[in-house]
Amino acid sequence: KRNRKKFLPPRIEEYFLLRAERFGEADMGERIPELQTLRVKKVAVVGLGNLGAPSAIEFAKAGVGELRIIDYDFVEGGTTVRWPFGLSAVGLRKVDCIKDFIAKNFPYTIVVPEIHRIGSTEQRADGRTELEIINNFFAGIDLVFDATAEYGIQHFLADLCQANGIPYVCIS
């Protein structure tokens, strides 16, 4: 439309059509009702490398209620060929990358990160001991998913889970 009194350029009106979609916990549950029971489950993923990182994402995608992730490592450029995120993640902590991705894309999964190397003798800045970290991390867990590919840690976690009656899955 042209305003004849002020000789202004024509005003352009734009309209957009948006496709309405359903999204929410109930909608997700309706699509795959078999996964509804996962909403109240807590899974611990130990090791966020080649197998652990994509597995953590799949647990979130499946609708696990709480996902605890533990690793100490950073993303390295050379390993991005077998890690779910590319070069933009290089130099970041694996725990932080996975936590941020899940928070943005699968908001109904609570992610509890722990930056720690199991079996480390380093003194923690927060003063927590190895035993405190392990006990807090695995408290109330429904499944331990071990993707460390470290025999010593696999034996330790298998024994810990057996002693506490926690199902244990080890992949490598």
Short mmCIF file of C-alpha atoms in Angstrom, two decimals:
data_model
loop_
_atom_site.label_atom_id
_atom_site.label_comp_id
_atom_site.label_asym_id
_atom_site.label_seq_id
_atom_site.Cartn_x
_atom_site.Cartn_y
_atom_site.Cartn_z
CA LYS A 1 0.00 0.00 0.00
CA ARG A 2 1.27 3.45 -0.82
CA ASN A 3 0.86 6.39 1.51
CA ARG A 4 0.03 9.23 -0.91
CA LYS A 5 0.54 12.07 1.55
CA LYS A 6 4.10 11.30 2.61
CA PHE A 7 5.33 9.55 -0.52
CA LEU A 8 6.65 6.60 1.48
CA PRO A 9 7.65 3.41 -0.26
CA PRO A 10 5.01 0.72 -0.35
CA ARG A 11 4.65 -1.30 2.85
CA ILE A 12 5.32 -4.96 2.27
CA GLU A 13 3.28 -7.36 4.31
CA GLU A 14 4.59 -10.90 4.67
CA TYR A 15 2.70 -13.92 5.85
CA PHE A 16 4.12 -17.25 6.93
CA LEU A 17 2.43 -20.56 7.37
CA LEU A 18 3.72 -22.69 10.20
CA ARG A 19 3.11 -26.37 10.56
CA ALA A 20 1.78 -27.21 13.99
CA GLU A 21 3.31 -30.25 15.62
CA ARG A 22 2.79 -32.12 18.83
CA PHE A 23 5.69 -32.51 21.18
CA GLY A 24 5.82 -33.43 24.83
CA GLU A 25 6.38 -36.32 27.16
CA ALA A 26 2.89 -37.70 26.51
CA ASP A 27 3.35 -37.49 22.72
CA MET A 28 6.66 -39.29 22.90
CA GLY A 29 5.12 -42.00 25.04
CA GLU A 30 2.28 -42.51 22.58
CA ARG A 31 4.67 -43.10 19.69
CA ILE A 32 6.55 -45.93 21.44
CA PRO A 33 4.56 -47.03 24.51
CA GLU A 34 7.07 -49.81 25.29
CA LEU A 35 9.58 -47.15 26.34
CA GLN A 36 7.30 -45.46 28.91
CA THR A 37 8.84 -47.46 31.75
CA LEU A 38 12.22 -45.83 31.04
CA ARG A 39 10.94 -42.43 32.27
CA VAL A 40 11.57 -43.49 35.88
CA LYS A 41 14.86 -45.31 35.28
CA LYS A 42 18.38 -44.11 36.11
CA VAL A 43 21.23 -45.29 33.90
CA ALA A 44 24.95 -44.71 34.49
CA VAL A 45 27.18 -44.56 31.41
CA VAL A 46 30.85 -44.98 32.26
CA GLY A 47 33.19 -43.84 29.48
CA LEU A 48 32.12 -41.46 26.73
CA GLY A 49 34.32 -42.55 23.87
CA ASN A 50 33.51 -44.24 20.58
CA LEU A 51 30.77 -46.44 22.07
CA GLY A 52 29.78 -44.63 25.25
CA ALA A 53 28.96 -41.23 23.72
CA PRO A 54 26.50 -42.47 21.07
CA SER A 55 25.04 -44.90 23.60
CA ALA A 56 24.39 -42.06 26.05
CA ILE A 57 22.57 -40.17 23.30
CA GLU A 58 20.50 -43.25 22.48
CA PHE A 59 19.51 -43.67 26.14
CA ALA A 60 18.29 -40.07 26.15
CA LYS A 61 16.51 -40.58 22.84
CA ALA A 62 14.75 -43.63 24.29
CA GLY A 63 13.49 -41.49 27.18
CA VAL A 64 15.56 -42.59 30.18
CA GLY A 65 14.55 -40.35 33.08
CA GLU A 66 18.02 -39.75 34.51
CA LEU A 67 21.33 -40.35 32.79
CA ARG A 68 24.52 -40.20 34.82
CA ILE A 69 27.66 -39.87 32.73
CA ILE A 70 31.24 -40.11 33.91
CA ASP A 71 34.48 -39.50 32.05
CA TYR A 72 37.59 -37.37 32.56
CA ASP A 73 38.72 -36.92 28.98
CA PHE A 74 38.63 -34.15 26.37
CA VAL A 75 37.63 -34.48 22.71
CA GLU A 76 40.71 -34.74 20.50
CA GLY A 77 40.81 -33.83 16.81
CA GLY A 78 42.12 -37.20 15.69
CA THR A 79 39.32 -39.12 17.38
CA THR A 80 36.43 -37.18 15.84
CA VAL A 81 36.20 -39.81 13.07
CA ARG A 82 34.70 -42.17 15.65
CA TRP A 83 32.93 -39.73 17.94
CA PRO A 84 29.38 -38.39 17.41
CA PHE A 85 30.37 -34.72 17.12
CA GLY A 86 32.87 -33.18 14.73
CA LEU A 87 35.66 -30.67 15.00
CA SER A 88 33.51 -28.10 16.82
CA ALA A 89 33.84 -30.28 19.94
CA VAL A 90 37.66 -30.51 19.92
CA GLY A 91 39.15 -29.34 23.21
CA LEU A 92 35.91 -29.63 25.16
CA ARG A 93 35.25 -32.16 27.87
CA LYS A 94 33.33 -35.16 26.61
CA VAL A 95 30.99 -34.96 29.60
CA ASP A 96 30.09 -31.35 28.80
CA CYS A 97 29.48 -32.02 25.09
CA ILE A 98 27.12 -34.90 25.77
CA LYS A 99 25.31 -33.06 28.57
CA ASP A 100 24.74 -29.95 26.44
CA PHE A 101 23.60 -31.94 23.40
CA ILE A 102 21.09 -33.97 25.41
CA ALA A 103 19.79 -30.86 27.22
CA LYS A 104 19.11 -29.17 23.86
CA ASN A 105 17.67 -32.15 22.02
CA PHE A 106 16.14 -34.46 24.62
CA PRO A 107 14.99 -32.17 27.45
CA TYR A 108 13.02 -34.83 29.31
CA THR A 109 16.20 -36.67 30.29
CA ILE A 110 18.06 -35.27 33.29
CA VAL A 111 21.82 -35.56 32.79
CA VAL A 112 24.05 -35.75 35.86
CA PRO A 113 27.68 -35.33 34.77
CA GLU A 114 30.76 -36.36 36.71
CA ILE A 115 34.24 -35.45 35.55
CA HIS A 116 36.37 -38.15 37.10
CA ARG A 117 38.83 -40.90 36.22
CA ILE A 118 37.89 -44.06 38.10
CA GLY A 119 40.89 -45.36 40.01
CA SER A 120 42.68 -42.02 39.98
CA THR A 121 44.79 -41.10 42.98
CA GLU A 122 44.65 -37.35 42.20
CA GLN A 123 43.53 -35.06 45.00
CA ARG A 124 40.19 -33.50 44.03
CA ALA A 125 39.78 -29.73 44.37
CA ASP A 126 36.41 -30.26 46.06
CA GLY A 127 37.96 -32.62 48.63
CA ARG A 128 35.81 -35.64 47.73
CA THR A 129 37.42 -39.04 47.94
CA GLU A 130 37.25 -41.76 45.30
CA LEU A 131 34.87 -43.73 47.52
CA GLU A 132 32.51 -40.75 47.96
CA ILE A 133 32.44 -40.08 44.22
CA ILE A 134 31.74 -43.73 43.36
CA ASN A 135 29.08 -44.17 46.05
CA ASN A 136 27.25 -40.97 45.08
CA PHE A 137 27.46 -41.65 41.36
CA PHE A 138 26.06 -45.19 41.54
CA ALA A 139 23.48 -44.60 44.29
CA GLY A 140 19.98 -45.56 43.14
CA ILE A 141 21.09 -46.61 39.64
CA ASP A 142 18.98 -49.11 37.67
CA LEU A 143 21.67 -50.04 35.12
CA VAL A 144 25.41 -49.54 34.71
CA PHE A 145 26.53 -49.32 31.10
CA ASP A 146 30.31 -49.72 30.94
CA ALA A 147 31.96 -48.42 27.76
CA THR A 148 35.44 -47.88 29.22
CA ALA A 149 37.28 -50.66 27.35
CA GLU A 150 39.56 -50.92 30.40
CA TYR A 151 39.82 -54.40 31.93
CA GLY A 152 40.61 -53.21 35.44
CA ILE A 153 37.65 -50.83 35.51
CA GLN A 154 35.38 -53.47 33.96
CA HIS A 155 36.24 -55.92 36.75
CA PHE A 156 35.81 -53.24 39.40
CA LEU A 157 32.40 -52.16 38.06
CA ALA A 158 31.22 -55.74 37.58
CA ASP A 159 32.09 -56.54 41.21
CA LEU A 160 30.49 -53.30 42.45
CA CYS A 161 27.30 -54.02 40.55
CA GLN A 162 27.13 -57.63 41.65
CA ALA A 163 27.59 -56.64 45.29
CA ASN A 164 24.79 -54.06 45.01
CA GLY A 165 22.40 -56.03 42.78
CA ILE A 166 22.67 -53.56 39.87
CA PRO A 167 22.39 -54.89 36.31
CA TYR A 168 25.68 -54.40 34.45
CA VAL A 169 26.33 -54.21 30.70
CA CYS A 170 29.87 -54.04 29.34
CA ILE A 171 30.66 -53.18 25.73
CA SER A 172 33.96 -52.80 23.91
#
